[in-house]
Every structure is written in C-alpha cells, then in structure tokens.
C-alpha cells in the first residue's frame, strides 16, 4: 500500500475527511491549528462535499455547536488542544450525558500557568471523568486509524458516547511520518453512514437535556455501562479493520512482555523511544518490557492486569501530574493490581512535563532505578527533569 | 406569511401544554406558548439555563416541538450547530429558535450570540428578558434596569438605589450586527407574532427581545402580568421598535409617555426607590425615547 | 446493584423525552388558591383569555373558552384581562 508523509495534525484531518464528517466546528489553538487549516483548505477547494466547516468564536462554542449538530443526528468532528480543551470542559460532560457520539482530536499540550506550547498529558487527563471515551495514539498511523475506529465505536448502539483521540503535540502533530491513507471506499465499507434513533428529526420532536429528579443516578449508570460496553466493541471492530486495512489494535499495546520481570507503563509518543531503549536493554540481558496505555476510558482493567500480573516490578511513567498526589495513571495502575494474589512492586515517575524530551538514556535510567527499587523492596514516587538549565 | 391584524387572527393551535413547573402567571412561559403558534412543531427550541429550563422536567414536557437545553452561555452556538447539522442533512425546513433569558443573552452568552449574529446564521434568537437572573432567585444582570432592587443589588444604608448600573442597550448592539433586531411585548401579541413571522421568513439571523414579566422576581400579583407588560410599553420603559438594515422603526408611537411612577408602584422591586432615583430613571427613559423619536425612520446604527 | 448486573437500556437509558406534550397530564390544579369561572352569557368570544393564558389551560372551542383545571395554576390573568367580566374568580374549596 502506498505510504504518504503526513503530520499528526494532517492524519487527524484525513480521518475527519474519510469518515465524511458533516459538521466541523473549530477554533484555532497551538498546536492543533494545522489540523483545522488542512480541513479549511480542503473545504475551500471543494474536497469536503457535504461538510460544513464552521469557524466559531471559542472552544466552548465549538463543543456547544458540536452538541447542537450531534443532537440533530449529524456526524461531527472537531479538534483542539490544552487551554481550548479546558474551556470545553463544561460541555464535554453534557455531550457525554446526552450520549452524542462526537469525535474530537486533542493535540495535547501542557496547561498554563506558566505558559508552555509543548506537550504533556494533563489537558486530556483532566477530562478523564467526563464520560468520554479516551484514546491515546503512539504515532501518526494510529492517529488516523483511531479516528476511523472512534466513529465506529462511538456510533455503536451499545455505546453512543463521544470519543477523544489524543496525540502528543509537536512530537506527532508537527512531525511527518509515512502512513497508509486508506481509500474512501475502504472507509465507507468500514464505517457506513450514521442514522441514530435518539436524536431530533423531522416528525420526531424530542426534548434533549431536560432536568431530572430521582433518575440522575440511573442515567449516570447508563453512561458508565455504555462506556464499559465499549471495551467489547473496541475488540470487535478489529476484525473488520484488519480485513479492510490490514492493521489490528488491542485494548493495550504490550511490547516484549512475555518474560518481562520489569515493565514500563507508558502512554503516547514516548512509548516509541522507550521501545527502542528496551531493545538495547534486552541485548544487555535486562528482562524489561513495556505496556502502552492506548485506551484510557473505558479502563481496560482485565487487559492491564493480565499484562502486568507476572511482572516483578513496574514503573508507571506519567507525563502529567496531579499536584499534591503525583502521576495520574500511577494510582490507576496500583488499583488495577491491588486485588491480585501476588502484587508486583510499583514505582511512579513523573516525566516530560511541558514537553521535556524523553530520551532512550532517560528510559534506561528509570529502568535501573526500578531495578534498585526491586532489590530494596521499596517503591518510589519520583520527579524527573528537574535540573535547571 | 400573512400578517395578523388582530387577536382573532392568531392561530388556535397550540404546541405547548400546561403541567410545567413555572410560576403561575409566568410571562416567559406565555411568550413561548405564543411563539410556538407561529413556529409550529417542526421547530427546535434551544434553551439556555434559566427559568424556562424547568418547562420540561423528566419524564414530562409541555412542548410539542423539539428542545435542546445545553448550558447557560452557549445557546447561540448550540443553535448554529443544530442549524448547520440540519442543513447538511438536507432538512432546511426545521426552525431553529433560541429561547434564552437576559443573563444568558446580555452577559455570559454574549460572545456566542454576537458570533452567531455576525455570521448571520439562520436562527431566530428570542431573549425573554425578565431583567435579572430569575431562576436563581432574582439577581442582577446587565439587563436589570436602574433602580431595581435585586438579591445581589439590595437597597441599604450605603446604597438606597439598588441597581446603579444602567442596563445595556442590547437592541442597538444587535442592530449593529446588521441583523433584524426587535423588541416585543406580551401585551401586544399581534405585534410580537408578526415580528416572529417575519423573522421566520428571513434567510438570516433575527433577534427578538421580549419583556418577560416575572411575577416572583418583580414581586407583583400574578394576575397583573399583562397589565404590567402593557404599562412598560406605555411609559417608555419598554418601547416597541425594530432595527433592520440599520434603520429604526418605532412600532408603537405615543404623543406622550405615561409617567414611570404607575409602573414602578405596581412592583415590589421598586419599592422604596428614593425620589432622586425615580427622577434619574425617568430621565433615562425620556432620553431613550427622545433618541428613538429622533431616529425613527432613519439610519440608527 | 453490582456493576455487571446493571442492565443496558439502549436509547431508553438516554435522558431524552420522546412523548411531546405529555406534561398535559400533570396536575397543577393543586397550586390554585382561586379558580377562574367562565360566564358564557357575558362572553364576546374575543379570545383574550385564551391568548393570555401562560399555561395553555384555556382551550379555544367553537363555543368559546374551555378551562382545563388540571393545568390551570390560578394566576387569574384571564379574569384580570377579560373586558366584559365573563371570567370571574372563585376561592378553591369554597
């Protein structure tokens, strides 16, 4: 299959184009701009027939307009980053509560203050409890594939929830990588048109977003169950995806886990660097593997526990921080393992905030610290990248 | 659309039922009931958080049209999304109509409203103006008139006036967006519904601001909703006019305005407004009325 | 209820109301302190009471207004606005 050089931003834009999104409300923010500029150019050139590209006046309005369009049964795409995602925060909960399958790319960037343009994962992890499905890509091929899969998953009647496809700003958003861009016909085969039964239509007057009294917890539970349902749907769609596109994904991405005594838990683009470091450490005889979290919500509990249960020690590498607590995924991993018969030692590392590059040597350093922790029988919670420059 | 000449012309079909939990005598409820007579069932009402959000209460709704309640500050952008979504699905006939309070319109949702108007989206935006944050119990908004007491502008020793800020001139602001902008009154339903009918025919954004008399907040006997609405027009507190292509058209002209006192005396919110406050308010009304008279039939914005 | 026992209800489990106008059956009559009484002999069929009812509790029929006491909250705008005194007020429970 022909490979094309595209950036992560362009890969997300290709996703929106190929799924035939009918409505794309947008507002520019670094580093997402190139994604919507690409769509704007295509729209101006007539390459997005049947799509309305709508320039809004804020991200809050972007998500509000997305809700309006999805509530009348339209397939919607948008993209944002960082502060923009935070401005949407209120409406994210509403989109999920109304069970509207909007798909949004978030090109992650650290949060102000102080201002940074570079990537870390606090922006989307801050939306972790919004009810959205949360996916995180490692590379530009996965960005495109995730957008395609996200629509298929969110529009499934067992799910009907919005989904966020996250990628690391700059590292992916502005880096050209060779990827396969499928044909429109292939995507149409994978993802038919969207015809929801729970939205407003001619002759079907309904009330969307009414206040409730006692039913609140019932609806929240439905949101939860729908999200849990997505686990099975994510696995199910892989057969069709592989048949049509020749690629397959899993709930978690395991790398050299079979005999691994040490496991690094990572997310996003730093996983590629870590995998390279692992190959070198394997040559040195260190039994280390990697588990990349690619589905954050719903939380693939069994897949994570299954992948980690035989490890002796685990380093959770968080490119994010909850001040006063530590890395955000660190306790999630510990909780996942807590009820196992035998619990591995788990250390937490906060790294790469504000886009600080994660090199192979840093990954090796973390691995050696984990070996020390295992030998000492004492886990740690550590901050990296604190050297002043 | 055929313009209505009198009450008798107004359609006898309602797309609004009783059973809601709004107050007895609620002005904004009446506004929506009337509006739906012209809009019909193939309409989506986009509501911002406020009193009207309580019209539907799961699992019941008084609406025989569709309804989306999103949040408070985003009715116009939600409406824009619904409009374009419908258009992209080929459903051009469905009306998309915002029904939002003044706090959601003048204050927190203004950016969203301004953008939708500037883009001339095919939306009818009705602001039911009860001159306060009504649903939270009557607090100050930038639509609250000078001299009105609210829960966040109470009269006291240091401030006997209550609201000291003069309300925004919203119609002028909307007129400056080069859209159709009009005021309307519950006491003049023929005028209101004809304006709505014209807005429905327009291929662009319309802004209609309806004075939404509020029995609980303004503190008056619910039976007086129409009387007070009428008096607001007669005393110049709520002149009926429209702005189209920047031109002003005064819909109800009077050779002389009634003094504001009678209007104030009917409502608890103006109780104990000191005489100099009444004087200042009367001055503001006279000034606005003189401006409308001066520009009537001419370019206004 | 254990998590795995929560039934998934499909679109029934989404907070939307799919029965337009079903609030008509909700009784708001209990809110009333006073009720309107219509006097057909004084009525000129001007429609004012019908137009101005905020709760659509007055239906318009070929015979004039018909008060729906399930929906009527007793605001008495109808009596206040009636130009001929055809709508009067009566205390509830009197």
XYZ file of C-alpha atoms in Angstrom:
784
model
C 0.000 0.000 0.000
C 1.207 3.479 -0.874
C 2.621 5.446 2.017
C 2.230 9.198 2.353
C 4.197 11.560 4.572
C 1.786 13.387 6.867
C 1.935 15.089 10.229
C -0.233 14.028 13.155
C -2.437 17.061 12.569
C -2.917 16.055 8.949
C -3.555 12.446 9.919
C -6.440 13.591 12.140
C -7.738 15.799 9.323
C -7.593 12.813 6.947
C -9.638 10.885 9.487
C -12.331 13.567 9.501
C -12.336 13.670 5.718
C -12.544 9.923 5.260
C -15.376 9.442 7.756
C -17.359 12.074 5.842
C -17.983 14.208 8.941
C -20.821 16.560 8.031
C -20.028 19.283 10.502
C -16.660 20.555 11.708
C -16.881 23.444 14.184
C -13.435 24.755 15.031
C -11.304 27.327 16.782
C -7.539 27.646 16.397
C -5.034 26.870 19.133
C -1.396 25.806 19.024
C -0.517 23.009 18.253
C -3.870 21.957 16.732
C -4.008 24.748 14.099
C -2.556 22.759 11.216
C -5.335 20.187 11.582
C -8.131 22.695 11.064
C -6.151 24.658 8.483
C -5.857 21.473 6.458
C -9.615 20.944 6.682
C -10.209 24.620 5.830
C -8.083 24.291 2.695
C -9.879 21.126 1.604
C -13.218 22.758 2.293
C -12.258 25.819 0.215
C -11.104 23.567 -2.611
C -14.380 21.655 -2.642
C -12.779 18.451 -1.410
C -15.190 18.092 1.522
C -18.572 17.947 -0.213
C -21.447 17.682 2.262
C -19.342 19.048 5.101
C -19.846 22.418 6.773
C -16.624 23.878 8.154
C -17.744 26.299 10.861
C -15.379 28.877 12.348
C -16.505 29.514 15.918
C -15.524 32.200 18.384
C -14.280 29.941 21.182
C -13.698 26.309 22.033
C -16.662 26.459 24.375
C -18.783 27.360 21.391
C -17.085 24.690 19.287
C -18.211 21.955 21.655
C -21.625 23.596 22.094
C -22.129 23.657 18.336
C -20.923 20.059 18.159
C -23.630 19.142 20.676
C -26.263 21.028 18.662
C -25.299 19.296 15.434
C -24.975 15.857 17.017
C -28.370 16.299 18.715
C -29.976 16.508 15.280
C -28.126 13.388 14.155
C -25.106 14.788 12.330
C -21.676 13.152 12.276
C -19.371 15.725 13.857
C -15.609 16.140 14.073
C -13.502 18.739 15.797
C -10.010 19.193 17.206
C -8.434 21.205 19.978
C -5.555 21.423 22.458
C -4.750 22.342 26.011
C -6.496 25.521 27.221
C -9.070 25.031 24.484
C -9.935 21.616 25.835
C -10.262 23.094 29.302
C -12.613 25.773 28.018
C -14.772 22.969 26.596
C -14.757 21.109 29.894
C -18.314 22.000 30.905
C -19.797 20.942 27.587
C -17.805 17.701 27.444
C -19.857 16.350 30.317
C -23.034 17.475 28.562
C -22.072 15.769 25.285
C -21.427 12.531 27.160
C -24.568 12.842 29.282
C -26.660 13.354 26.154
C -24.924 10.312 24.648
C -23.827 12.103 21.486
C -21.095 10.307 19.508
C -18.905 13.312 18.701
C -15.281 12.551 17.856
C -12.578 15.060 18.723
C -8.845 15.021 18.239
C -6.922 16.560 21.103
C -3.374 17.536 20.325
C -2.024 17.539 23.838
C -0.159 20.493 25.278
C 0.766 21.381 28.855
C -1.517 23.673 30.788
C -0.918 27.246 31.884
C 0.422 28.778 34.141
C 3.209 29.123 33.246
C 2.524 29.050 29.525
C 4.027 26.202 27.558
C 3.355 25.230 23.969
C 4.832 21.751 24.362
C 3.130 18.502 25.077
C 2.164 16.742 28.227
C -0.969 14.830 29.087
C -2.624 16.908 31.762
C -5.030 18.545 29.319
C -6.907 15.383 28.397
C -6.430 13.532 31.669
C -8.266 16.462 33.213
C -11.269 15.266 31.135
C -10.867 11.681 32.314
C -14.114 11.638 34.289
C -16.232 13.468 31.718
C -17.824 10.292 30.368
C -15.972 10.465 27.046
C -14.093 7.525 25.614
C -10.406 8.471 25.793
C -7.889 7.063 23.350
C -4.209 7.904 23.049
C -2.159 7.318 19.909
C 1.527 6.499 19.671
C 2.177 7.563 16.088
C 0.509 9.218 13.116
C -0.789 5.990 11.597
C -2.524 5.234 14.849
C -3.956 8.774 14.942
C -5.709 8.213 11.628
C -6.746 4.660 12.493
C -8.080 5.763 15.866
C -10.254 8.450 14.297
C -11.749 5.878 11.916
C -12.284 3.370 14.704
C -13.584 6.012 17.106
C -16.605 6.708 14.891
C -17.383 3.030 14.522
C -17.143 2.544 18.295
C -18.995 5.686 19.409
C -21.850 5.226 16.945
C -22.435 1.630 18.038
C -25.883 1.473 19.732
C -24.241 -0.267 22.680
C -22.025 2.767 23.243
C -23.356 6.125 21.958
C -20.722 8.180 23.720
C -18.317 10.831 22.441
C -14.672 9.930 21.957
C -11.420 11.822 22.210
C -8.428 10.787 20.132
C -5.318 12.157 21.786
C -1.890 12.648 20.320
C 1.212 14.370 21.645
C 1.613 17.945 20.434
C 4.700 18.743 18.332
C 6.187 15.241 18.629
C 3.358 13.904 16.463
C 1.362 16.959 15.439
C 4.207 18.601 13.513
C 6.266 15.560 12.561
C 5.913 13.971 9.147
C 5.619 10.204 9.291
C 4.921 7.804 6.436
C 1.407 6.391 6.845
C -1.153 4.492 4.835
C -4.138 6.630 3.928
C -6.986 4.310 3.005
C -9.327 4.925 0.100
C -12.759 6.484 0.683
C -14.339 3.222 -0.471
C -12.480 1.217 2.166
C -13.546 3.611 4.891
C -17.137 3.577 3.691
C -17.070 -0.198 3.944
C -15.723 0.001 7.490
C -17.942 2.874 8.570
C -21.377 3.244 6.987
C -23.483 6.413 7.297
C -24.791 7.495 10.686
C -28.512 7.083 11.345
C -29.197 7.498 15.055
C -32.544 6.749 16.692
C -32.104 9.009 19.708
C -31.752 12.397 18.034
C -34.125 15.083 16.788
C -35.510 14.551 13.313
C -38.385 15.757 11.185
C -41.586 14.318 12.649
C -39.750 13.193 15.779
C -39.949 16.049 18.299
C -37.970 15.156 21.392
C -36.658 17.013 24.412
C -32.901 16.782 24.836
C -31.231 17.780 28.096
C -34.201 18.069 30.474
C -33.653 18.368 34.207
C -34.306 15.158 36.142
C -35.095 14.377 39.734
C -34.524 10.853 41.075
C -33.365 9.434 37.735
C -29.962 11.144 37.801
C -28.007 8.143 39.063
C -29.814 5.844 36.640
C -28.641 7.913 33.684
C -25.110 8.174 35.063
C -25.055 4.403 35.457
C -26.132 4.061 31.821
C -23.248 6.326 30.805
C -20.940 4.036 32.799
C -22.336 0.822 31.354
C -22.174 2.257 27.826
C -18.541 3.108 28.397
C -17.823 -0.393 29.730
C -19.639 -1.806 26.676
C -17.103 -0.028 24.513
C -14.393 -2.467 25.682
C -16.020 -5.322 23.796
C -16.857 -3.103 20.829
C -13.249 -1.910 20.547
C -12.089 -5.521 20.296
C -14.912 -6.467 17.941
C -14.197 -3.812 15.343
C -10.609 -5.021 14.926
C -11.623 -7.954 12.705
C -13.276 -5.695 10.150
C -10.500 -3.188 10.498
C -7.796 -5.764 9.847
C -9.699 -7.306 6.952
C -10.099 -3.948 5.230
C -6.955 -2.075 6.240
C -4.532 -4.829 7.242
C -3.817 -3.464 10.701
C -5.062 -4.523 14.108
C -5.018 -2.936 17.558
C -5.641 -4.204 21.067
C -7.017 -2.664 24.229
C -3.440 -2.299 25.441
C -0.203 -2.381 23.491
C 2.247 -4.880 25.003
C 5.905 -4.944 23.965
C 8.286 -7.769 24.991
C 6.073 -8.658 27.921
C 6.223 -12.459 27.677
C 9.144 -12.969 30.041
C 9.464 -9.422 31.342
C 10.341 -9.056 35.009
C 10.369 -5.283 34.743
C 7.597 -3.438 32.920
C 7.454 0.220 31.948
C 3.920 1.595 31.639
C 3.781 4.450 29.146
C 1.446 6.485 27.012
C 1.717 8.241 23.674
C 4.768 9.010 21.599
C 7.374 8.411 24.297
C 6.477 4.721 24.020
C 8.350 4.537 20.713
C 11.515 5.854 22.353
C 11.037 3.519 25.280
C 10.627 0.516 22.968
C 13.948 1.352 21.305
C 15.617 1.587 24.714
C 14.094 -1.737 25.714
C 15.590 -3.444 22.665
C 19.019 -2.202 23.718
C 18.496 -3.237 27.353
C 17.362 -6.659 26.215
C 20.735 -7.003 24.466
C 22.294 -6.326 27.854
C 20.207 -9.144 29.332
C 17.736 -6.990 31.243
C 14.321 -8.611 31.174
C 12.278 -5.482 30.591
C 9.078 -4.970 28.618
C 6.533 -2.226 28.030
C 2.814 -1.744 28.370
C 1.422 1.209 26.447
C -1.952 2.509 27.566
C -3.945 3.379 24.446
C -7.479 3.124 25.846
C -7.721 5.282 28.969
C -11.514 5.316 29.226
C -13.127 2.892 29.460
C -10.364 1.480 31.613
C -9.363 -1.955 30.255
C -8.929 -3.434 33.693
C -8.514 -7.071 32.716
C -6.181 -6.339 29.833
C -3.955 -4.186 32.039
C -3.987 -6.635 34.956
C -3.352 -9.558 32.600
C -0.394 -7.842 31.022
C 1.182 -6.827 34.340
C 0.388 -9.661 36.710
C 3.578 -11.637 36.105
C 5.945 -8.689 36.397
C 8.163 -8.315 39.443
C 8.342 -4.539 39.297
C 6.520 -1.873 37.321
C 7.461 1.728 36.557
C 4.465 3.879 35.732
C 5.802 6.748 33.651
C 3.372 9.638 33.829
C 3.738 12.616 31.513
C 1.316 14.510 33.713
C 0.911 15.385 37.341
C -1.799 15.864 39.917
C -0.037 18.239 42.312
C -0.358 17.028 45.860
C -0.769 13.443 44.649
C 1.639 12.542 41.873
C 1.290 10.964 38.442
C -2.320 10.408 37.459
C -2.007 6.916 35.992
C 0.238 5.681 38.829
C -2.637 5.093 41.285
C -4.827 3.716 38.464
C -2.257 1.001 37.812
C -1.841 0.255 41.516
C -5.607 -0.026 41.927
C -5.792 -2.388 38.965
C -3.263 -4.712 40.579
C -4.349 -4.392 44.186
C -6.626 -7.427 44.342
C -4.265 -9.803 42.548
C -2.944 -12.761 44.546
C 0.579 -11.552 44.033
C 1.209 -7.862 43.625
C 4.217 -6.501 41.760
C 6.135 -3.566 43.192
C 5.009 -0.337 41.506
C 7.091 2.839 41.316
C 5.874 6.103 39.811
C 7.862 8.535 37.658
C 6.634 11.974 36.639
C 8.468 12.904 33.458
C 8.398 15.118 30.398
C 6.157 17.888 31.668
C 5.927 20.815 29.277
C 7.349 18.636 26.510
C 10.747 17.867 28.037
C 12.149 15.239 25.618
C 12.241 11.667 26.881
C 15.393 10.082 25.508
C 16.462 6.465 25.445
C 19.040 7.166 28.146
C 16.316 8.552 30.411
C 14.245 5.427 29.887
C 17.261 3.301 30.802
C 17.833 5.422 33.896
C 14.243 4.802 35.008
C 14.657 1.082 34.379
C 17.789 0.971 36.542
C 16.046 2.875 39.310
C 13.239 0.340 39.116
C 15.791 -2.460 39.480
C 17.139 -0.694 42.588
C 13.600 -0.393 43.976
C 13.005 -4.092 43.381
C 16.273 -5.007 45.090
C 15.456 -2.724 48.029
C 11.827 -3.850 48.131
C 10.808 -0.194 48.321
C 8.847 1.617 45.570
C 9.354 5.282 44.829
C 7.473 8.293 43.542
C 9.961 10.377 41.590
C 10.029 13.587 39.591
C 12.415 13.693 36.658
C 13.574 16.634 34.569
C 14.142 18.987 37.487
C 17.680 20.016 36.507
C 17.843 23.757 35.925
C 19.220 24.866 32.579
C -46.621 34.939 5.828
C -49.983 36.662 6.168
C -49.652 39.290 8.903
C -52.095 39.070 11.789
C -54.373 42.069 12.128
C -55.982 41.273 15.455
C -56.071 38.697 18.239
C -58.750 36.836 16.317
C -56.273 36.034 13.552
C -53.873 34.277 15.896
C -53.910 30.509 15.244
C -55.984 28.369 17.589
C -53.469 25.567 17.502
C -51.078 25.259 20.458
C -47.822 23.331 20.563
C -47.470 23.952 24.264
C -49.390 22.371 27.123
C -49.834 23.018 30.816
C -48.240 20.944 33.523
C -44.894 22.693 33.711
C -43.370 23.854 36.968
C -43.047 27.539 36.054
C -44.779 30.076 38.312
C -48.473 30.888 37.945
C -48.687 33.934 35.691
C -45.190 33.407 34.234
C -44.514 35.875 31.413
C -41.752 33.927 29.659
C -43.922 30.768 29.590
C -46.636 32.731 27.862
C -44.063 34.075 25.415
C -43.064 30.578 24.367
C -46.651 29.393 24.129
C -47.411 32.268 21.762
C -44.200 31.845 19.764
C -44.929 28.172 19.068
C -48.244 29.142 17.470
C -46.251 30.735 14.680
C -43.262 28.403 14.738
C -45.151 25.094 14.796
C -43.992 21.610 15.774
C -41.119 21.408 13.292
C -39.082 23.685 15.495
C -36.134 23.127 17.790
C -36.110 25.414 20.797
C -32.572 25.887 22.055
C -32.734 26.880 25.686
C -30.058 28.314 27.918
C -30.099 27.602 31.642
C -32.736 29.709 33.328
C -36.360 29.645 34.394
C -37.515 28.084 31.140
C -35.148 25.160 31.624
C -37.760 23.872 34.056
C -40.501 23.689 31.433
C -39.609 20.080 30.761
C -38.974 18.007 33.844
C -38.178 14.405 33.048
C -40.205 12.442 32.034
C -42.709 15.186 31.116
C -42.586 18.119 28.734
C -45.149 20.767 27.805
C -43.510 21.081 24.380
C -44.923 19.629 21.215
C -41.804 20.791 19.394
C -38.189 19.753 19.955
C -35.995 21.184 22.649
C -32.299 21.194 23.451
C -31.037 22.508 26.730
C -27.242 22.649 26.657
C -25.796 25.062 29.253
C -26.278 28.759 30.031
C -23.722 30.558 27.854
C -23.956 28.652 24.623
C -27.494 28.730 23.229
C -26.479 30.628 20.091
C -23.566 28.315 19.296
C -25.670 25.233 20.033
C -28.271 26.660 17.670
C -25.637 27.277 14.989
C -24.568 23.644 15.247
C -28.151 22.401 15.054
C -28.859 24.673 12.064
C -25.837 23.525 10.072
C -26.357 19.937 11.112
C -29.923 20.049 9.792
C -28.822 21.836 6.622
C -26.143 19.221 5.973
C -28.773 16.513 6.455
C -30.962 18.313 3.937
C -33.557 19.420 6.480
C -33.854 23.114 5.680
C -37.441 23.485 6.905
C -36.940 22.917 10.604
C -36.896 26.186 12.575
C -34.011 26.682 14.972
C -35.046 29.109 17.677
C -33.189 30.156 20.789
C -35.249 30.910 23.887
C -32.820 32.361 26.405
C -33.017 34.660 29.390
C -31.355 38.038 29.671
C -28.462 36.846 31.828
C -27.666 34.190 29.238
C -28.013 36.772 26.479
C -26.573 40.049 27.753
C -23.885 38.552 29.984
C -22.481 35.063 29.978
C -23.634 34.040 26.493
C -22.893 37.295 24.728
C -19.805 36.078 22.833
C -21.754 33.131 21.478
C -24.698 35.349 20.498
C -22.514 38.005 18.911
C -20.659 35.476 16.757
C -23.845 33.783 15.548
C -25.327 37.188 14.668
C -22.143 38.398 12.952
C -22.149 35.204 10.881
C -25.822 35.846 10.089
C -26.767 32.273 10.982
C -30.319 31.295 10.029
C -31.537 31.341 13.627
C -34.270 33.208 15.472
C -32.936 34.296 18.837
C -35.653 35.222 21.331
C -34.434 36.721 24.561
C -37.086 36.560 27.253
C -35.911 39.441 29.339
C -37.050 39.299 32.946
C -34.315 41.789 33.780
C -32.474 39.509 36.190
C -31.117 36.042 36.839
C -34.611 34.850 37.600
C -34.280 31.138 38.134
C -31.619 31.524 40.804
C -33.950 33.825 42.702
C -33.655 37.274 41.088
C -30.080 38.520 40.961
C -28.623 41.423 38.997
C -27.727 41.096 35.305
C -26.659 43.796 32.846
C -30.301 43.837 31.713
C -31.541 44.899 35.158
C -32.908 48.443 34.973
C -31.519 51.276 37.022
C -33.233 51.500 40.396
C -34.478 47.914 40.538
C -33.718 46.032 43.703
C -32.399 42.503 43.208
C -30.985 39.929 45.630
C -27.456 40.989 44.693
C -28.289 44.708 44.474
C -30.346 45.137 47.634
C -31.157 48.591 48.930
C -29.232 49.511 52.049
C -27.904 52.404 54.026
C -24.889 52.788 51.747
C -26.837 52.238 48.560
C -30.527 53.186 48.606
C -30.783 52.899 44.806
C -30.343 49.126 44.447
C -29.159 48.722 40.863
C -26.938 51.664 39.998
C -25.650 50.347 36.656
C -27.675 51.393 33.627
C -28.710 48.369 31.594
C -27.042 47.592 28.255
C -28.699 48.954 25.124
C -28.899 45.467 23.707
C -31.098 46.258 20.731
C -28.649 48.819 19.461
C -25.821 46.341 19.945
C -27.694 43.684 17.992
C -28.763 46.186 15.349
C -25.082 46.987 14.870
C -24.569 43.323 13.937
C -26.534 44.140 10.757
C -29.287 41.651 11.651
C -33.000 42.087 12.258
C -33.500 43.193 15.864
C -36.809 43.990 17.526
C -38.407 44.380 20.929
C -41.730 42.746 21.703
C -44.279 42.689 24.489
C -46.658 40.072 25.852
C -49.327 42.763 25.906
C -49.009 43.200 22.135
C -49.148 39.593 20.890
C -50.120 40.571 17.348
C -47.008 42.741 17.051
C -44.849 40.018 18.648
C -46.107 37.218 16.432
C -45.897 39.301 13.263
C -42.275 40.078 14.077
C -41.675 36.391 14.683
C -43.410 35.524 11.427
C -41.155 37.924 9.555
C -38.102 36.507 11.328
C -39.139 33.004 10.281
C -39.171 34.051 6.641
C -35.760 35.666 6.817
C -32.695 33.968 5.415
C -30.502 35.026 8.308
C -30.253 35.904 11.952
C -33.104 37.596 13.833
C -33.048 38.875 17.371
C -36.318 39.456 19.194
C -36.313 40.638 22.753
C -39.478 40.013 24.690
C -40.039 41.699 28.014
C -40.760 38.687 30.196
C -42.733 39.993 33.150
C -41.732 37.992 36.208
C -44.286 37.719 38.973
C -41.879 36.271 41.554
C -38.867 38.492 40.904
C -40.625 41.759 40.107
C -42.873 40.986 43.018
C -46.423 41.568 41.830
C -49.725 39.694 41.837
C -49.544 37.101 39.002
C -52.820 38.373 37.549
C -51.056 41.608 36.551
C -48.588 40.118 34.048
C -50.316 41.635 31.019
C -51.201 44.934 32.731
C -47.575 45.472 33.740
C -46.320 44.462 30.313
C -48.633 46.996 28.705
C -47.679 49.723 31.124
C -43.982 49.103 30.436
C -44.648 49.958 26.802
C -46.878 52.937 27.617
C -44.385 54.524 29.999
C -41.417 54.050 27.691
C -39.652 51.501 29.875
C -40.114 49.020 27.041
C -40.653 50.797 23.728
C -41.627 48.608 20.801
C -39.299 49.137 17.852
C -37.229 47.283 15.325
C -33.944 47.776 13.538
C -33.429 46.369 10.071
C -30.533 47.220 7.766
C -29.578 49.740 10.444
C -32.891 51.623 10.035
C -35.068 52.297 13.047
C -38.803 51.737 13.005
C -40.806 52.692 16.088
C -43.758 50.276 16.138
C -45.820 51.929 18.868
C -45.564 55.672 18.919
C -47.254 57.747 21.596
C -47.636 61.510 21.658
C -46.947 61.367 25.367
C -45.482 58.733 27.642
C -47.156 57.860 30.901
C -45.015 58.800 33.890
C -42.995 55.865 35.138
C -44.439 56.042 38.694
C -47.507 53.960 37.967
C -45.335 51.185 36.507
C -42.961 51.299 39.479
C -45.699 51.325 42.081
C -47.110 48.020 40.852
C -43.901 46.123 41.668
C -42.092 45.270 44.855
C -38.687 45.548 43.220
C -39.012 49.330 43.018
C -40.486 49.733 46.475
C -38.549 52.359 48.448
C -36.632 53.647 45.453
C -35.842 57.177 46.664
C -37.341 60.125 44.726
C -33.995 61.066 43.190
C -33.712 57.501 41.912
C -37.142 57.696 40.312
C -36.121 61.008 38.788
C -32.938 59.555 37.352
C -34.851 56.566 35.919
C -37.450 58.867 34.367
C -34.580 60.857 32.869
C -33.064 57.728 31.327
C -36.425 56.716 29.866
C -37.020 60.180 28.406
C -33.567 60.246 26.902
C -34.030 56.859 25.220
C -37.498 57.766 23.964
C -36.247 61.047 22.532
C -33.483 59.158 20.742
C -35.982 56.697 19.248
C -38.254 59.523 18.119
C -35.333 61.363 16.582
C -34.091 58.370 14.598
C -37.470 56.835 13.727
C -37.436 56.005 10.022
C -33.758 56.816 9.753
C -30.405 55.098 9.989
C -29.912 54.308 13.666
C -26.819 52.110 13.764
C -26.547 -3.433 42.375
C -23.312 -4.996 41.215
C -21.854 -3.208 38.222
C -22.263 -6.206 35.943
C -25.936 -6.503 36.888
C -26.858 -3.012 35.659
C -28.929 -3.600 32.522
C -28.017 -1.568 29.464
C -31.203 0.102 28.296
C -30.123 1.376 24.877
C -31.814 4.618 23.905
C -34.334 4.118 26.722
C -31.426 4.854 29.026
C -30.720 8.258 27.499
C -32.172 11.346 29.220
C -34.491 12.476 26.453
C -38.272 12.897 26.481
C -39.859 11.245 23.488
C -43.514 11.957 24.187
C -44.271 15.545 23.092
C -46.670 17.493 25.271
C -47.062 14.749 27.870
C -46.937 17.337 30.683
C -50.599 18.000 29.865
C -51.478 15.164 32.218
C -49.524 16.674 35.125
C -51.905 18.131 37.681
C -51.063 21.719 38.572
C -54.545 22.354 39.853
C -53.315 21.781 43.373
C -51.322 25.026 43.123
C -54.503 27.090 42.899
C -55.857 29.254 45.673
C -58.527 30.649 43.377
C -60.069 29.348 40.190
C -61.491 31.091 37.134
C -65.185 30.636 36.349
C -66.458 31.400 32.873
C -69.843 33.027 32.285
C -70.965 32.228 28.794
C -73.719 34.857 28.780
C -71.218 37.691 29.198
C -68.608 36.272 26.809
C -67.984 38.017 23.482
C -65.579 35.326 22.206
C -62.793 37.910 21.981
C -60.132 35.250 22.713
C -58.216 37.450 25.151
C -58.357 34.891 27.984
C -57.247 32.143 25.632
C -54.353 34.105 24.161
C -53.000 35.287 27.512
C -53.070 32.021 29.472
C -49.400 31.172 30.225
C -50.170 27.504 30.812
C -52.359 26.857 27.787
C -55.031 25.944 30.334
C -57.773 27.592 28.299
C -58.702 25.763 25.114
C -60.500 27.555 22.358
C -63.633 25.830 21.109
C -66.359 26.917 18.700
C -68.320 27.788 21.840
C -65.584 29.945 23.302
C -63.106 29.282 26.091
C -62.939 25.975 27.952
C -60.916 25.942 31.168
C -58.682 22.960 31.846
C -58.499 22.744 35.623
C -55.683 20.168 35.523
C -53.344 22.750 34.005
C -54.752 25.969 35.497
C -52.463 27.324 38.242
C -54.923 30.054 39.176
C -52.908 33.099 38.091
C -56.183 34.823 37.139
C -54.730 36.746 34.193
C -57.869 35.645 32.323
C -60.187 37.351 34.795
C -57.984 40.424 35.019
C -57.893 40.866 31.239
C -61.482 39.911 30.371
C -63.074 43.129 29.085
C -66.670 42.068 29.838
C -66.416 40.407 33.227
C -67.163 36.997 31.716
C -64.341 35.430 33.718
C -64.639 35.687 37.469
C -62.768 34.329 40.415
C -63.856 31.771 42.961
C -61.949 30.600 46.039
C -60.774 26.999 45.895
C -62.583 24.739 48.321
C -65.212 27.403 48.964
